[in-house]
GROMACS .gro file of C-alpha atoms in nm:
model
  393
    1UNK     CA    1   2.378 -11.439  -4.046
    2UNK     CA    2   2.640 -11.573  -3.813
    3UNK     CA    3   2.900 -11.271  -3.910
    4UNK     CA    4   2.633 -11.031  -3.911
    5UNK     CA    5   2.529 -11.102  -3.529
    6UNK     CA    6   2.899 -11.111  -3.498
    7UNK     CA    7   3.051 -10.826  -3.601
    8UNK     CA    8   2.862 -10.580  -3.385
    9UNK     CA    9   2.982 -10.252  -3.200
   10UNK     CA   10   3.089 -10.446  -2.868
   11UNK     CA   11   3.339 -10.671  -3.123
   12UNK     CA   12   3.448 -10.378  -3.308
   13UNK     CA   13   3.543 -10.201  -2.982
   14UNK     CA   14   3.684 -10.510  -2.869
   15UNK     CA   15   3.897 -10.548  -3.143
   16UNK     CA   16   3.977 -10.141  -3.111
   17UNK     CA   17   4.100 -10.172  -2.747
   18UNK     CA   18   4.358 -10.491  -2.820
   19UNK     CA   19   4.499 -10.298  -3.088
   20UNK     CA   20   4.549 -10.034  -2.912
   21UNK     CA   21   4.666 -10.180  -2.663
   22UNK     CA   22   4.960 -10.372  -2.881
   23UNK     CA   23   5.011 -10.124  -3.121
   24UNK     CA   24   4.939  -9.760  -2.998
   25UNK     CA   25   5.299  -9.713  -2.892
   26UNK     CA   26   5.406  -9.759  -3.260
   27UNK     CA   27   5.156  -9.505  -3.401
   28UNK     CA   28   5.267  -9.140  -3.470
   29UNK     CA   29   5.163  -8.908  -3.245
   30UNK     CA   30   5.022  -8.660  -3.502
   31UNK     CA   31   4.819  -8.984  -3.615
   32UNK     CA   32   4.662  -9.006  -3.261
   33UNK     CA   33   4.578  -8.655  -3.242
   34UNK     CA   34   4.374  -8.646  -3.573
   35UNK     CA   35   4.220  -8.939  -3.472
   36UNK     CA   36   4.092  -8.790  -3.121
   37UNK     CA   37   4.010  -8.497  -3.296
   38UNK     CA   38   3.768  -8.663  -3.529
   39UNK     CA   39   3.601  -8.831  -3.241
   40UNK     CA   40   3.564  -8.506  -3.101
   41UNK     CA   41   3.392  -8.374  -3.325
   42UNK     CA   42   3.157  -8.696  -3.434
   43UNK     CA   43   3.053  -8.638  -3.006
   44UNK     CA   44   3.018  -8.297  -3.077
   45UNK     CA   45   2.753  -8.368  -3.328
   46UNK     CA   46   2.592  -8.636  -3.171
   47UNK     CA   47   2.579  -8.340  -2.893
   48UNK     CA   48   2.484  -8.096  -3.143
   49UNK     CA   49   2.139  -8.289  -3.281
   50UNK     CA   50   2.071  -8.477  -2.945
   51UNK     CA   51   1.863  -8.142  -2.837
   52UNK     CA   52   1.618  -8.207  -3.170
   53UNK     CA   53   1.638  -8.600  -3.049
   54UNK     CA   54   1.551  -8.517  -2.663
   55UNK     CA   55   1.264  -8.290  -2.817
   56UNK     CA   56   1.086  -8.498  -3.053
   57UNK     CA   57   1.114  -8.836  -2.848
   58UNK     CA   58   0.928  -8.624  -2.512
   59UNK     CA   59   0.726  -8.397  -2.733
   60UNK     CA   60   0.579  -8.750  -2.920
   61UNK     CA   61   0.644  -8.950  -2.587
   62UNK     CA   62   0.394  -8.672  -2.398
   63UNK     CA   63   0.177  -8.633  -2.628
   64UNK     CA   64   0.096  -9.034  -2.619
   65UNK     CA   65   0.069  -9.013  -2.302
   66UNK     CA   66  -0.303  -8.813  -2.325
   67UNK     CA   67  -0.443  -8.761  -2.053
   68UNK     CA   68  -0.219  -8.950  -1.844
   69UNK     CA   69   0.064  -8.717  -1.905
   70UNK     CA   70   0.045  -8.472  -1.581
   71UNK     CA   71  -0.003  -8.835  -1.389
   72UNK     CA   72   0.299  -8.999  -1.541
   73UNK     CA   73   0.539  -8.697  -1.491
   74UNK     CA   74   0.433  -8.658  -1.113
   75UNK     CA   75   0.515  -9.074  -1.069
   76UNK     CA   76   0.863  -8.978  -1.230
   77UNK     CA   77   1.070  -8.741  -1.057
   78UNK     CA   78   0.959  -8.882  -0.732
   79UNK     CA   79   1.076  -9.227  -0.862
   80UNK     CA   80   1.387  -9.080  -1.012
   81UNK     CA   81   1.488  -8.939  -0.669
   82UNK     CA   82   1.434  -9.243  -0.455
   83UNK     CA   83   1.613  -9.456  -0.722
   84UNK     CA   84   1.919  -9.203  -0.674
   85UNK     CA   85   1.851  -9.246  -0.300
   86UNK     CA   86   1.880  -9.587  -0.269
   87UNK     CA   87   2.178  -9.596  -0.458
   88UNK     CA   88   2.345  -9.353  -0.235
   89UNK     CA   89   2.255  -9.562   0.075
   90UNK     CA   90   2.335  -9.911  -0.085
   91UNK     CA   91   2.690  -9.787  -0.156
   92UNK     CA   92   2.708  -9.680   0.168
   93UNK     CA   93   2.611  -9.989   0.340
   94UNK     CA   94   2.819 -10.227   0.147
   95UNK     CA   95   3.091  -9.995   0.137
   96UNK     CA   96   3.166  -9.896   0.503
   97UNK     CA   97   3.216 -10.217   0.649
   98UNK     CA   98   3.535 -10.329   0.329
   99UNK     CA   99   3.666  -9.952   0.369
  100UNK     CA  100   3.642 -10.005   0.763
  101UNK     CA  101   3.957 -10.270   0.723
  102UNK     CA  102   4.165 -10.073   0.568
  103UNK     CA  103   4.269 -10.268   0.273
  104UNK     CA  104   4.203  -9.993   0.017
  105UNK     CA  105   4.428  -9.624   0.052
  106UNK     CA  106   4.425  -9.360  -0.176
  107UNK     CA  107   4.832  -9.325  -0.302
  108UNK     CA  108   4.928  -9.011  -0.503
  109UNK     CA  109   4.846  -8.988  -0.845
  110UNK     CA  110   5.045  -8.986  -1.099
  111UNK     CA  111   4.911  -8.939  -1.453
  112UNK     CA  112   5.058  -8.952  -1.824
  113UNK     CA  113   5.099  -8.590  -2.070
  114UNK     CA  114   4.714  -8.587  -2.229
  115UNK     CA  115   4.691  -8.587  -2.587
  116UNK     CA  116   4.570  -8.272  -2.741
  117UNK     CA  117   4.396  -8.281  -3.053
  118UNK     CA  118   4.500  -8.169  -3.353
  119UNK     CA  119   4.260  -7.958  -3.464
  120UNK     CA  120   3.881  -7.873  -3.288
  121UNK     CA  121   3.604  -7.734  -3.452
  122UNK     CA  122   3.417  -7.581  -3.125
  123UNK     CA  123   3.029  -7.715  -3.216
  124UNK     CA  124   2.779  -7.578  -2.967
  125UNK     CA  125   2.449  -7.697  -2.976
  126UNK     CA  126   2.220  -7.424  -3.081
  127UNK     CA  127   2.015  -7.503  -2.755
  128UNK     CA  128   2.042  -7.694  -2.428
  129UNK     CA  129   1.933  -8.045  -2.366
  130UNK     CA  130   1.725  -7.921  -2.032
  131UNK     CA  131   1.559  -7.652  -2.276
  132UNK     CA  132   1.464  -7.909  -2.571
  133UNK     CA  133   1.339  -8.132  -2.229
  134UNK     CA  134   1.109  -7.833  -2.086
  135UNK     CA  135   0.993  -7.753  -2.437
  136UNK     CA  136   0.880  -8.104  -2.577
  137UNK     CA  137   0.710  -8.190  -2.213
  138UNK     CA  138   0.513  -7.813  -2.240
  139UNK     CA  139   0.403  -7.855  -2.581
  140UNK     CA  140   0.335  -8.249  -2.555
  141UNK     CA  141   0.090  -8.155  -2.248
  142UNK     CA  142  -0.070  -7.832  -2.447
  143UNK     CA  143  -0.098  -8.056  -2.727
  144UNK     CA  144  -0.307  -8.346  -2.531
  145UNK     CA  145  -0.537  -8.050  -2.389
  146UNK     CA  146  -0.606  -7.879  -2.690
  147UNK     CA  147  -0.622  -8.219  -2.884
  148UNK     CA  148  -0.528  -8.074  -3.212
  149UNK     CA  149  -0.470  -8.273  -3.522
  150UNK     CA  150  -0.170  -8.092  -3.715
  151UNK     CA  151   0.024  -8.090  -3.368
  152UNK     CA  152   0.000  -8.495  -3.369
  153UNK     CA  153   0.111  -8.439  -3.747
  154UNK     CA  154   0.383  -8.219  -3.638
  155UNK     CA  155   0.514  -8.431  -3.368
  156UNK     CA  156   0.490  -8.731  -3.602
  157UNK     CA  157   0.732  -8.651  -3.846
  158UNK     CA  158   0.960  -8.473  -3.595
  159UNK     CA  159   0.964  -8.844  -3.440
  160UNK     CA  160   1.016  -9.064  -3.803
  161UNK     CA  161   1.309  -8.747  -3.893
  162UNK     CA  162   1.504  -8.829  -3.494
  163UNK     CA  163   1.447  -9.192  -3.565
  164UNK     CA  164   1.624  -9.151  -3.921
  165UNK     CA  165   1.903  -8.947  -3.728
  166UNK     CA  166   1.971  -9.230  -3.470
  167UNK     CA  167   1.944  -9.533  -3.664
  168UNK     CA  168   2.090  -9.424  -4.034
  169UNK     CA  169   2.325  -9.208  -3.919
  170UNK     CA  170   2.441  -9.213  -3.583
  171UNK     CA  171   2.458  -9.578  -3.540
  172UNK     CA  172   2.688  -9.670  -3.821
  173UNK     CA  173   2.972  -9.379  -3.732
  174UNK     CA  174   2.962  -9.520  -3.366
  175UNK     CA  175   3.325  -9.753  -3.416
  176UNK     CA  176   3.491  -9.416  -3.570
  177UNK     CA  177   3.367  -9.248  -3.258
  178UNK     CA  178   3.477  -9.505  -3.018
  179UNK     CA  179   3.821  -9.526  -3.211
  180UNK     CA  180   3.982  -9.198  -3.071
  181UNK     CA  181   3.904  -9.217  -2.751
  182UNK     CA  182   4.025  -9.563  -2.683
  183UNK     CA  183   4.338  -9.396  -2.849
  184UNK     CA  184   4.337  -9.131  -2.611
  185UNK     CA  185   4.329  -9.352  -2.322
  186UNK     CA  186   4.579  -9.566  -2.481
  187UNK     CA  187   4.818  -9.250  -2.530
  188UNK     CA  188   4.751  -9.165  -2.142
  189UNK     CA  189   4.774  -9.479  -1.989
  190UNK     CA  190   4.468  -9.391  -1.796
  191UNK     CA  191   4.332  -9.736  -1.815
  192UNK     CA  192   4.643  -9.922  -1.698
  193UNK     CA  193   4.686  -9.636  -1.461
  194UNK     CA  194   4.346  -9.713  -1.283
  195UNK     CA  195   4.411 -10.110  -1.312
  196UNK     CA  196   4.746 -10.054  -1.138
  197UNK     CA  197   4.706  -9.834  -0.854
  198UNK     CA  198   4.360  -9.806  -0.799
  199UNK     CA  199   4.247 -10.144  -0.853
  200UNK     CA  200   4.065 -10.232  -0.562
  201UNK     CA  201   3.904  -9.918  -0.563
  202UNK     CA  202   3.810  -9.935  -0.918
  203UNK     CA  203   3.669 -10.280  -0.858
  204UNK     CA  204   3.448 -10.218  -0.503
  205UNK     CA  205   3.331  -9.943  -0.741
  206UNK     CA  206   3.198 -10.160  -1.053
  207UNK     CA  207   3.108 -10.450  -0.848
  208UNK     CA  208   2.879 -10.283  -0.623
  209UNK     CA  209   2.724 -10.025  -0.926
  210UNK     CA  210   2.701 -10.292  -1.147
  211UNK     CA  211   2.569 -10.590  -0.904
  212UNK     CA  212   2.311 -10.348  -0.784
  213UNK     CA  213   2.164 -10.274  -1.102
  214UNK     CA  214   2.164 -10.630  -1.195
  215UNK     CA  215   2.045 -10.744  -0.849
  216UNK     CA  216   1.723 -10.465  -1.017
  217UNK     CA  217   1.696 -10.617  -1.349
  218UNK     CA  218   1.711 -10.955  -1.217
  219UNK     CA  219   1.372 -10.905  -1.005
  220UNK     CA  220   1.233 -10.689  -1.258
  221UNK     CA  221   1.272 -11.012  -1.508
  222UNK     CA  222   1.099 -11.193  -1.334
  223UNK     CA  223   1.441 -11.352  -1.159
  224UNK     CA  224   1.495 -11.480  -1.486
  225UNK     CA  225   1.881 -11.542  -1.512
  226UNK     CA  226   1.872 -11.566  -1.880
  227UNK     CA  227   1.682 -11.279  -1.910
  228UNK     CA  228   1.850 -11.049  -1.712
  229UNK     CA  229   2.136 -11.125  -1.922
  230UNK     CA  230   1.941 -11.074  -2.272
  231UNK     CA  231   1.820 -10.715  -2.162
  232UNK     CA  232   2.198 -10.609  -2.047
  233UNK     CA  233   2.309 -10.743  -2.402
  234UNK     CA  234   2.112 -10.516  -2.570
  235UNK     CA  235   2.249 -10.253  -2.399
  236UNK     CA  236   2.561 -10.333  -2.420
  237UNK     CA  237   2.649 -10.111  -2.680
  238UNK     CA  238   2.506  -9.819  -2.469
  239UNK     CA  239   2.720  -9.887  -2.188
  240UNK     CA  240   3.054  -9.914  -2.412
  241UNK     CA  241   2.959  -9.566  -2.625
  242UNK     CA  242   2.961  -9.416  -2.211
  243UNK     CA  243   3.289  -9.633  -2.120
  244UNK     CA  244   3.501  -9.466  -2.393
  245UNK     CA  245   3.325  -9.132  -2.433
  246UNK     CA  246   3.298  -9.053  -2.084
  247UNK     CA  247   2.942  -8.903  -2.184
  248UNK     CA  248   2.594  -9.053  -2.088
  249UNK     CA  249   2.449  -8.783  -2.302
  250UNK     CA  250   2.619  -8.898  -2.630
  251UNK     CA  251   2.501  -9.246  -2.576
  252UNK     CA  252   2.109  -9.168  -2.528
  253UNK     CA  253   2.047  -9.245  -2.911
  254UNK     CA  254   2.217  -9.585  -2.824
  255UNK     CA  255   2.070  -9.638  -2.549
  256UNK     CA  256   1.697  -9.575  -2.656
  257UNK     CA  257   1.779  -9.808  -2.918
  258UNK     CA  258   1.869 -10.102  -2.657
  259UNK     CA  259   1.592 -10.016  -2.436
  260UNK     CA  260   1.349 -10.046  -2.719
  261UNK     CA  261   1.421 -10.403  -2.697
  262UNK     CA  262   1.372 -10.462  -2.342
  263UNK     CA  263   1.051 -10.313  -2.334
  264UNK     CA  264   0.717 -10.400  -2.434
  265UNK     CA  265   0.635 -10.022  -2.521
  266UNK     CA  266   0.892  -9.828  -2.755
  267UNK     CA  267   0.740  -9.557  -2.629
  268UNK     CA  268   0.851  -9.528  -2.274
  269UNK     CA  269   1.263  -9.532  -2.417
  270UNK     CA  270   1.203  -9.276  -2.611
  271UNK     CA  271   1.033  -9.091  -2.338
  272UNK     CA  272   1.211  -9.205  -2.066
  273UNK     CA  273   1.555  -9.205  -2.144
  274UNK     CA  274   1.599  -8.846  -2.289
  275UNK     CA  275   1.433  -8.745  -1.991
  276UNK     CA  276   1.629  -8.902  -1.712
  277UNK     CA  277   1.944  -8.903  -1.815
  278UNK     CA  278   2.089  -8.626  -1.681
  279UNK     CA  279   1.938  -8.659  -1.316
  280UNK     CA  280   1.909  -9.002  -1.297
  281UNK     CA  281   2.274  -9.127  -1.233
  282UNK     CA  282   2.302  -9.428  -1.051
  283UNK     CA  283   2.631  -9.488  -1.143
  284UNK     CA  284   2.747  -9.181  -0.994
  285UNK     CA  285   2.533  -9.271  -0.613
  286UNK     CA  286   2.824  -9.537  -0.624
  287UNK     CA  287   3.132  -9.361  -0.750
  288UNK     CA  288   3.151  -9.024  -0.573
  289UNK     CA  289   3.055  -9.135  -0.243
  290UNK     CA  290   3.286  -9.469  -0.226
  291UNK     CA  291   3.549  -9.234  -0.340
  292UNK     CA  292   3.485  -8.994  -0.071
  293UNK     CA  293   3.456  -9.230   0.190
  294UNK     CA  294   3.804  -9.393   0.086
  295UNK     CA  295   3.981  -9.101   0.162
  296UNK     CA  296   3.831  -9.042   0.463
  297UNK     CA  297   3.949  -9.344   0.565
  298UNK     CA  298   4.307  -9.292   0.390
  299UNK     CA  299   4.329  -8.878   0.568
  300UNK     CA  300   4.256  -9.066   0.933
  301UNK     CA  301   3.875  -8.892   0.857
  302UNK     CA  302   3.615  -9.089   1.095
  303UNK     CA  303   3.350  -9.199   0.880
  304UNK     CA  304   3.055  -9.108   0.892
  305UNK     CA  305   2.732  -9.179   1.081
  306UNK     CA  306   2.406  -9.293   0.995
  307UNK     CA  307   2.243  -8.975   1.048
  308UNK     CA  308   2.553  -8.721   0.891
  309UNK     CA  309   2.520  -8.945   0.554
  310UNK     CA  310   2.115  -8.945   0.566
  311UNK     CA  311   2.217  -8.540   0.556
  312UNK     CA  312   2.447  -8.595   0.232
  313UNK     CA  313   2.231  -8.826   0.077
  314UNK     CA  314   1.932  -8.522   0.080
  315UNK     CA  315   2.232  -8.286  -0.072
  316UNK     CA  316   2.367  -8.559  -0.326
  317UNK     CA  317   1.940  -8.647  -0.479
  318UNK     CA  318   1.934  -8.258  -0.507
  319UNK     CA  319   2.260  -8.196  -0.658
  320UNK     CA  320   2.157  -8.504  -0.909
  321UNK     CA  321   1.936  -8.226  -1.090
  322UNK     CA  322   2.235  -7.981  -1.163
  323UNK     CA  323   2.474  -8.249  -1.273
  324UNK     CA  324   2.720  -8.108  -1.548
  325UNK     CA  325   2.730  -8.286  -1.890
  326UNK     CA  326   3.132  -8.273  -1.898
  327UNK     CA  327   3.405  -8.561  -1.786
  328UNK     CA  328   3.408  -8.505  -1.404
  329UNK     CA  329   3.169  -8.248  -1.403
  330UNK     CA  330   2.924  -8.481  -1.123
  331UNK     CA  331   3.196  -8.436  -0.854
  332UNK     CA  332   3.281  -8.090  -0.926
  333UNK     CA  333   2.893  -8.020  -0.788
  334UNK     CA  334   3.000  -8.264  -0.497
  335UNK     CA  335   3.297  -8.091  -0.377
  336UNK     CA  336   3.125  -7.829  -0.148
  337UNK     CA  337   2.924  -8.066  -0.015
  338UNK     CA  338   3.207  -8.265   0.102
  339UNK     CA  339   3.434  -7.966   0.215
  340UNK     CA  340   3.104  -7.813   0.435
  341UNK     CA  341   2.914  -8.147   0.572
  342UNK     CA  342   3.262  -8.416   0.622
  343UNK     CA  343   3.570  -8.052   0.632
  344UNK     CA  344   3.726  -8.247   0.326
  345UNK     CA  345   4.083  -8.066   0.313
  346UNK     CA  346   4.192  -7.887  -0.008
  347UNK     CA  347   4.398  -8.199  -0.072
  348UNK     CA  348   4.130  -8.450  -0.035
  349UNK     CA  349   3.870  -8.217  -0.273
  350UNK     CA  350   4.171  -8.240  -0.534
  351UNK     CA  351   4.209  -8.586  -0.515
  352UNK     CA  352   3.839  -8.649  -0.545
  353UNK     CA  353   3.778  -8.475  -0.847
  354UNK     CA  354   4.082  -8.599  -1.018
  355UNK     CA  355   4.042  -8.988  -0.872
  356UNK     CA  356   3.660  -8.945  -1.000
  357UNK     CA  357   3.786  -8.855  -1.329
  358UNK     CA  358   4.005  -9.144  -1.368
  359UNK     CA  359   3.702  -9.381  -1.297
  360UNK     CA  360   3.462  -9.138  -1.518
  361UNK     CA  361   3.468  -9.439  -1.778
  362UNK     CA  362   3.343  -9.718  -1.522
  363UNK     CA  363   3.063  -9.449  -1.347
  364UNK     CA  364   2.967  -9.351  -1.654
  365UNK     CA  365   2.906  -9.669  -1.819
  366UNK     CA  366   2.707  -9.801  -1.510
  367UNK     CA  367   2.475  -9.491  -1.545
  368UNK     CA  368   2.413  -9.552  -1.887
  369UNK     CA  369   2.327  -9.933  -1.765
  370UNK     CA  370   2.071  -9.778  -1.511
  371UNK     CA  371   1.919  -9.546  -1.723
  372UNK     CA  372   1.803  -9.897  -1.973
  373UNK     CA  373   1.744 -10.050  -1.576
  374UNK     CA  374   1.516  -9.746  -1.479
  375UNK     CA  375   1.343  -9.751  -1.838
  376UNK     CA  376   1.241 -10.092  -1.743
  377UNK     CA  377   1.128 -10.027  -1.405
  378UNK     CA  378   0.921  -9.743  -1.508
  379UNK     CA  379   0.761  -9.930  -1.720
  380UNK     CA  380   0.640 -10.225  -1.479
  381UNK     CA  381   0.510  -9.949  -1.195
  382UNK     CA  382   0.355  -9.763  -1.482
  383UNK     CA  383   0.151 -10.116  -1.544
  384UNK     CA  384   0.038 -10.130  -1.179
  385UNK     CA  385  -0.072  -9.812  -1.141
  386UNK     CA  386  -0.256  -9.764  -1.446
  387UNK     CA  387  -0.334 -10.129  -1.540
  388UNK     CA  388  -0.277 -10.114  -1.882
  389UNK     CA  389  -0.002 -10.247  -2.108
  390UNK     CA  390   0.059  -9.949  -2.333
  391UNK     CA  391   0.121  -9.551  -2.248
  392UNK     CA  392  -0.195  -9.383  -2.404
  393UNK     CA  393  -0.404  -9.710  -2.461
   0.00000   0.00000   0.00000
């Protein structure tokens, strides 16, 4: 039992990283590249069936929902957006004030050759996550209006075949998928890149994205200490599958499967998760506008006011909801809104995107820890409103 609880995905990865660390310098380079390769394409199929994943989970997540569902999805998006508000503003506030000294400059960047892969297979889902989202919320509503029986059948098995995908299949290839990208970084020297010149940065980042969501959890268990620390262990292997991958979206299975435990109903993860995760990005409220703000300070920028960030923070909850699924791809949507609200220089909108990329890993991980945060969350305001303990009951 002991090596069992043990030797889990956050020791495997542990054990990954220090040997990478020690002994990726000695590996053949050709060796590296098959390696990234293969994680490549175990993503690309975790990418390739998360569509049929996303569907089932909302379609059988809707549909247990009943009559509640139309309720429910009008709480949500509301709730989503003021969550990504208030992380906007509480980077912000905490931020200005230790940028205001002056101890933290952007320097130039100097990055490591990438490692190619050897060989890519090109897998492209046969449709889009937001598509398999629409569909299984349409057809979970038309299913709780028209009530009928072989659609509950339907959705049924669709649920027991994406639960057989996650669990017997996903799960146990998740240290081969981890492996080349820990490699890859390795190979780069992105991490030791990060640690050495943007340290301080790096750090205001995590500490404040990663102290707010716990600050969250804490009250929402009840300021349990030991609590709050049981529900971020289970979702620990979530948040390491987005640390290495640089991809929220191929650690939804993962992180369903954490949330299941922090919740009372399974339902709402399975509901929840596929349907936040790509405009619910707390993570992100903390990177991309602490990175921004840094260079203001580093260009001789003024920073800015109250009411000019109240302006970005509107811009930055709508832009949440055209995100991109692809390493950098959330400040890419952010760089006009820099250039035409703060004049960001073509310099500055450079360095942004590429500094952003660099900390992808750490903003990534922290949204995968608030989508198991807002899982949790939605669950205790769906108790108030509707009094009850389970969705549907």
């Amino acid at each position: 039992m002991f090596i069992k609880r043990f030797i889990n995905l956050p020791f495997f990865v542990l054990i990954l990283f220090i040997s990478a660390l020690c002994f990726g310098k000695y590996v053949d380079i050709s060796i590296k590249s098959n390696l990234y390769s293969v994680s490549i394409l175990l993503k690309d199929l975790i990418v390739f069936v998360l569509p049929v994943i996303i569907f089932s989970f909302v379609f059988n997540g809707i549909l247990s929902l009943k009559n509640e569902s139309i309720k429910v999805i009008l709480i949500l998006v509301p709730l989503v957006c003021l969550s990504n508000f208030s992380g906007f503003w509480a980077s912000y506030i905490f931020a200005t004030p230790i940028l205001r000294t002056g101890i933290i400059s952007i320097s130039e960047l100097n990055t490591s050759s990438p490692l190619i892969p050897a060989w890519n297979c090109d897998i492209v889902p046969l449709i889009k996550n937001d598509l398999a989202l629409i569909s299984g919320v349409v057809l979970g509503i038309i299913g709780n209006f028209t009530k009928l029986k072989f659609i509950d059948k339907i959705s049924s098995r669709l649920n027991a075949f994406a639960n057989f995908i996650l669990k017997k299949i996903i799960c146990p290839i998740l240290p081969i998928f981890v492996l080349g990208f820990i490699i890859k970084m390795q190979h780069e020297g992105t991490l030791l890149l990060v640690i050495k010149e943007y340290a301080l940065l790096l750090g205001l980042v995590a500490v404040l994205a990663y102290g707010y969501m716990f600050s969250i959890m804490f009250f929402l268990s009840g300021r349990d200490l030991k609590e709050t620390f049981h529900k971020f262990r289970n979702l620990i292997p979530s948040v390491l599958i987005g640390l290495f991958s640089m991809s929220s979206a191929a650690a939804i299975p993962t992180t369903i499967e954490g949330s299941e435990k922090n919740l009372e109903n399974k339902n709402i993860a399975k509901f929840i998760i596929p349907a936040t995760a790509n405009m619910h990005l707390l993570g992100d409220c903390f990177a991309i506008p602490i990175i921004g703000l840094a260079l203001m300070v580093s260009f001789g920028y003024e920073l800015p006011s109250i009411s000019q960030y109240f302006i970005f923070t509107l811009y930055g909850v709508v832009a949440k909801f055209a995100a991109a699924g692809i390493p950098g791809g959330s400040a890419l949507i952010f760089v006009p809104i820099f250039e035409s609200l703060f004049g960001f220089s073509a310099p500055m909108l450079t360095a942004i995107t590429a500094i952003y990329v660099l900390f992808d890993p750490i903003a990534t991980s922290s949204n995968v820890f608030g989508h198991g945060m807002f899982a949790i969350l939605f669950e205790r305001l769906y108790k108030k409103i509707f009094k009850r303990k389970n969705i549907g009951s």
